Amino acid sequence: MSVIASSASTDTGRRRRRNEDAFVCEPPLFAVADGMGGAQAGEVASRLAADSVREAKLGDLPSPEQTVEIIREANRRVYAYSSENASTRGMGTTMTVALVEGSVVTIGHVGDSRAYLLREDQLTQLTQDHSLVAELVRSGRLSPKEAESHPRRSVITRALGTESDVEVDVFSIRAQNGDLFLLCSDGLTSMVSDEEIAKLLVAARADLDSAGEKLVAAANQAGGEDNITVVLFELEAGEPETEEEPDQKLDVAKTLTEADAVPALKLATQSSRGHRPRRATLIALAFVFLLALVGLGVFTVSTAHFIGAEPDGRVAVYQGLPFDLPGGVHLYRPVRVSARLYAAQLTLSERRRYFNNDLHSYGDTTRELSRLEGAVYP
Ligand code: CA
């Protein structure tokens, strides 16, 4: 199997002044990046990330690991740049990468750009959006219809370059003869329905350049509210397979139904991540904690409050200290749980600001919670 044709098209669209999308179309590597940030920062982020992908040295790693490493390196570059340049602080970008190796196509993904596969005239979305509305729809709290008009539909819950490391979705697909892959930014998918995309691709696939242009034109005709980027590549049984195929092939269906971790729930899940301290250390820590507690007195515990999220994702105010003792003993308890505000409804910067476990008074934390509720449900 080999890539027999590929094409890339990008357009500023009709509403934006600048094009903050970037792409890579260099078989066997393909990528789309959609930048975000103030001033020109979005452009900087997507370009840095695309350059990083383009310069990636394909080594001996199996495709999934290789793909994740390519995206993590891009993340490091964007993050390092924004850490050093005040004007681009907080910039980020989506990143959807496809790496073709023999008949296996590996997709790595962060954000709300998408990868699709057109197989036997059927279009399938391969990636899950890391966006607020997609998470709410997946958890059943929002209908797909409501999602279309949700005021925070452009909020993405995972981006490249905003943290020192990034969690990457990765999966592999065994390609079939004639498979056509599409990577695109949300400037296409927010303007043109999947049915329309499928129809256009089926009709125009004989010439991928013109197929790409037609998709861009369709997005512009529908309003062109955002930058539009389309990368297409087609696989055909060509030269016989010589290399061994990676055996890391993941179950696509499984990968796609996996619930995405909501970063804001860190408080609740923190303890299950990372290294598990030894039991003796835990007991010693618990003892120190208990001593500290006695020392500080019940006074501190009863006056300290912080904002966090319940296991079901609802934002809450907790009284106590943000620690868990071994054996599932919490040093905190919820004193106010929001009826309808979920952690996934907050923007990245709001989460950073409020889920930092800083201690405040009851009045301050509940006021902040009410303010957040007011911002999401005006
Ligand atoms: Ca966009």
PDB file of N, CA and C and ligand atoms in Angstrom, residues 21 34 186-187 226-227, ligand 1:
ATOM      1  N   ASP A  21      -4.297  28.832  10.472  1.00  0.00           N
ATOM      2  CA  ASP A  21      -4.132  27.396  10.243  1.00  0.00           C
ATOM      3  C   ASP A  21      -2.763  27.138   9.603  1.00  0.00           C
ATOM      4  N   ASP A  34      -4.458  24.250  13.887  1.00  0.00           N
ATOM      5  CA  ASP A  34      -5.346  25.413  13.913  1.00  0.00           C
ATOM      6  C   ASP A  34      -4.991  26.214  15.164  1.00  0.00           C
ATOM      7  N   ASP A 186     -11.540  23.127  11.889  1.00  0.00           N
ATOM      8  CA  ASP A 186     -12.978  23.267  12.140  1.00  0.00           C
ATOM      9  C   ASP A 186     -13.613  24.327  11.239  1.00  0.00           C
ATOM     10  N   GLY A 187     -12.802  25.093  10.527  1.00  0.00           N
ATOM     11  CA  GLY A 187     -13.354  26.040   9.565  1.00  0.00           C
ATOM     12  C   GLY A 187     -14.107  25.335   8.444  1.00  0.00           C
ATOM     13  N   ASP A 226     -14.441  30.981   9.428  1.00  0.00           N
ATOM     14  CA  ASP A 226     -13.159  30.682  10.066  1.00  0.00           C
ATOM     15  C   ASP A 226     -12.168  30.285   8.966  1.00  0.00           C
ATOM     16  N   ASN A 227     -10.905  30.191   9.352  1.00  0.00           N
ATOM     17  CA  ASN A 227      -9.905  29.710   8.401  1.00  0.00           C
ATOM     18  C   ASN A 227     -10.219  28.249   8.051  1.00  0.00           C
TER      19      ASN A 227
HETATM   20 CA    CA B   1     -10.438  27.332  13.571  1.00  0.00          CA
END
